[in-house]
Every structure is written in C-alpha cells, then in structure tokens.
XYZ file of C-alpha atoms in Angstrom:
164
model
C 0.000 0.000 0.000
C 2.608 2.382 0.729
C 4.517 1.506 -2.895
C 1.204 3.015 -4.175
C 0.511 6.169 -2.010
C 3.828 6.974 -3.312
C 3.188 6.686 -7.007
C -0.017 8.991 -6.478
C 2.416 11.707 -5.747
C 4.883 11.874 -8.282
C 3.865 13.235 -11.070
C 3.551 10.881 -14.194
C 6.278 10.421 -16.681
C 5.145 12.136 -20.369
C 5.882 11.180 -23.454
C 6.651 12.854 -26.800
C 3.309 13.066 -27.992
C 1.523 14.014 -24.563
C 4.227 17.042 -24.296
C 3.572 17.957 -28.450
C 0.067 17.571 -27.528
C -0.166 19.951 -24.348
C 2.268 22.116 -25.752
C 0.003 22.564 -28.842
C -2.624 23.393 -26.477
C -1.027 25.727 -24.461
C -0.278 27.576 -27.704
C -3.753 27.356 -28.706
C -5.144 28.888 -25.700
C -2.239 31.872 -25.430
C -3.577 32.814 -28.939
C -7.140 32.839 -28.382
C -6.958 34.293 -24.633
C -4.703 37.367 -26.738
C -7.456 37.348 -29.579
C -10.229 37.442 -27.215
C -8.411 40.269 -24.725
C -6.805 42.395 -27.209
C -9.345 45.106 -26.386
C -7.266 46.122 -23.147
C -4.348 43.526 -24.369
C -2.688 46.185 -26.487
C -4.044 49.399 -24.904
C -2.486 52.491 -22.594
C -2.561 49.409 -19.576
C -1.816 46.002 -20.713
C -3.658 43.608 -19.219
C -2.362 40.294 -21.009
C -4.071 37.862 -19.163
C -2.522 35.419 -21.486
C 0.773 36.112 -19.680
C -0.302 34.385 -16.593
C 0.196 30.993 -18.651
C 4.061 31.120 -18.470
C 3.572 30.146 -14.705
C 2.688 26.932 -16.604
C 6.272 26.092 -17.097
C 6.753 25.277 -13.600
C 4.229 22.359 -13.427
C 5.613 21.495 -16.957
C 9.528 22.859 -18.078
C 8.862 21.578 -21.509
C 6.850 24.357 -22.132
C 9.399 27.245 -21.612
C 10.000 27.169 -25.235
C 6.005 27.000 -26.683
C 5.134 29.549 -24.098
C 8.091 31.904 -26.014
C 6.918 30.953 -29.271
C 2.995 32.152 -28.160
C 4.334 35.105 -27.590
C 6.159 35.450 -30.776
C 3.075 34.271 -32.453
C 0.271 36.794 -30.873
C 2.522 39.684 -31.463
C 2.553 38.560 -34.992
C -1.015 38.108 -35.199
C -2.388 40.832 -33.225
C 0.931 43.439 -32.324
C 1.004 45.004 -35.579
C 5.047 47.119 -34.473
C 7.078 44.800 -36.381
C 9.900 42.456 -35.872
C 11.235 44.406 -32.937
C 8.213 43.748 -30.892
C 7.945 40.134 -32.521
C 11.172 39.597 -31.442
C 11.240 41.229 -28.277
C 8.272 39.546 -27.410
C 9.858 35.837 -28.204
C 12.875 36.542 -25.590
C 10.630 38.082 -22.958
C 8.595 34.929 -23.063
C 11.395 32.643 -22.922
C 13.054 34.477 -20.088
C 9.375 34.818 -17.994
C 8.878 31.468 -18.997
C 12.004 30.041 -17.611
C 12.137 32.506 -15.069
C 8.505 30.658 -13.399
C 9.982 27.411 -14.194
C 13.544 28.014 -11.673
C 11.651 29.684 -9.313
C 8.341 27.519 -9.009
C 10.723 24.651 -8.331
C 11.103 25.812 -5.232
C 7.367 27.510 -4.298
C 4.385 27.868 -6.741
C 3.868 30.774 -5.838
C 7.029 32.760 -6.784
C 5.759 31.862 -10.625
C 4.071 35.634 -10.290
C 7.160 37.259 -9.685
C 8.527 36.719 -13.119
C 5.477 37.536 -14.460
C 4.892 40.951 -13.077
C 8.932 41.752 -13.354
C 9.912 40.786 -16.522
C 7.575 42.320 -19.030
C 6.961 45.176 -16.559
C 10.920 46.171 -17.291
C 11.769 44.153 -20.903
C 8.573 45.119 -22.836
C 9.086 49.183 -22.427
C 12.755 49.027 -23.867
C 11.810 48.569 -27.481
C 8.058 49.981 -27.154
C 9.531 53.051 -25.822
C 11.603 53.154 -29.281
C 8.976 52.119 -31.371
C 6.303 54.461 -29.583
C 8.474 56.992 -29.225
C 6.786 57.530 -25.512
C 8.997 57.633 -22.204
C 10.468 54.375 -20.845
C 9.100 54.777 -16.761
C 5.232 55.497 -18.074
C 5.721 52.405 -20.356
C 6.992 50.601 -17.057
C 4.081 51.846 -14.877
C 1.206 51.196 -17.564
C 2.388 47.626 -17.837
C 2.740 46.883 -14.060
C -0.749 47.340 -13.451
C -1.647 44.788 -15.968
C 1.341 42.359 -15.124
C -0.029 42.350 -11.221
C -2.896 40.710 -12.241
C -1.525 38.167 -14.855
C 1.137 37.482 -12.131
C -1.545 36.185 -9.557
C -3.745 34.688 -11.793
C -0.828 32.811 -13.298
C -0.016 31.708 -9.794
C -2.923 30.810 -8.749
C -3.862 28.329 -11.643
C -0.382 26.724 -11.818
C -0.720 25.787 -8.086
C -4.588 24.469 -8.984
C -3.098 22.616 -12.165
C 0.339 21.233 -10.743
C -0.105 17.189 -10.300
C -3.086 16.908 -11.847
C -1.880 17.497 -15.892
C-alpha cells in the first residue's frame, strides 16, 4: 500500500506526444486568450491575461520554449510594431517562462514574480523606441496589468500542478 501512495504523488512520466500535444494546447489557448483580450491587451494598460500561462512552465519545463513561441506568435497576429516587438516579445517569453519554471521549483507561488517583473521592465525598452513615448510610463502602464496576470498565473499553476 505504501509503494502506491507513493506513485499517487509523483507526477507521471510524459511522453513525446503528450508534451507535443499539451504544448500545442497551451499555444492554442495563449492565442485565443490574446485574440479574445486584445481590447485592453494592447491598450495604454496592458492587461495580457494570457501572460499568466508562463507560470505553466513550472508544473511542466517543456513548455518554456512554446510559451516563447505564443508570444512570438500573438505579437505577430495581433501586435502590428514589427519584428522588434515580434522579437522582443519571443525573448521576454522565454526568459518569464524560464524565469517561473527556476523559481516555481522551489514555491508555486514565486511563478508571479517573473510575471509581473519581466515584461513590466523588458517590454518598455523597445516599445519606448517604437512608440516613441517615455520608458518609466511604459513601465508603470504595464505593471498594473502584469499584477494581475502574475496572480492569476499563480494561482492556476498551483490548482493545475499534479493533476496534468
């Protein structure tokens, strides 16, 4: 009995296909959150809701990488400032992304850090260039929006972790 109280908590080995598959979803779902938020996505405070999936990579590392490339993907899609952005926005994904992945190793929770940090300060270094707006007002629209991706992120990677 105790061999199999012990298998209950460790989370289950995944395969190629299961991490394609849930990568592929995560994708999907970073797209359509974007699509369905750009209203206030994209506006004077960015709410990007979306960004609260990146605490996803600590319940599963494999998706440091997919998380990036939804990034890289909505600002294509939706962004409409070019390859800076495009490109900005892959490397502040992979950095959030593996940011909530070191750090949710050691508590769930810290997952929101990254996510309210790293945009906050990365984002506003090429939007201040492209926009042409100051670099500190940049900063302090996007921490608004950040706080709450942060916390939601949080929240549902502690809800999701051992069950997926």
């Amino acid at each position: 009995m105790q061999t199999t109280q012990r298998r209950e908590n460790i989370a289950p080995v995944l395969n190629r296909t299961s991490k394609l598959a849930i990568s592929g979803i995560v994708i999907a779902a970073y797209v359509v959150i974007m699509y369905l938020t750009q209203g206030f996505a994209f506006g004077q405070y960015q709410i990007r809701i979306a960004t609260g999936l990146y605490a996803l990579a600590a319940v599963h590392p494999f998706l440091v990488v997919p998380l990036g490339l939804a990034n890289l993907l909505s600002n294509t899609l939706m962004g409409g400032l070019g390859m800076l952005d495009m490109a900005g926005g892959l490397a502040a994904g992979l950095l959030t992304a593996g940011l909530c992945r070191l750090l949710g190793r050691y508590n769930i929770y810290l997952t929101a850090i990254p996510i309210m940090v790293v945009p906050t300060l990365l984002v506003p270094v090429w939007l201040s260039y492209i926009l042409g707006l100051p670099y500190l007002m940049l900063v302090a629209s996007l921490a608004v929006g950040q706080a709450v991706s942060g916390i939601a992120g949080a929240v549902l990677a502690s809800r999701l972790k051992g069950r997926i």
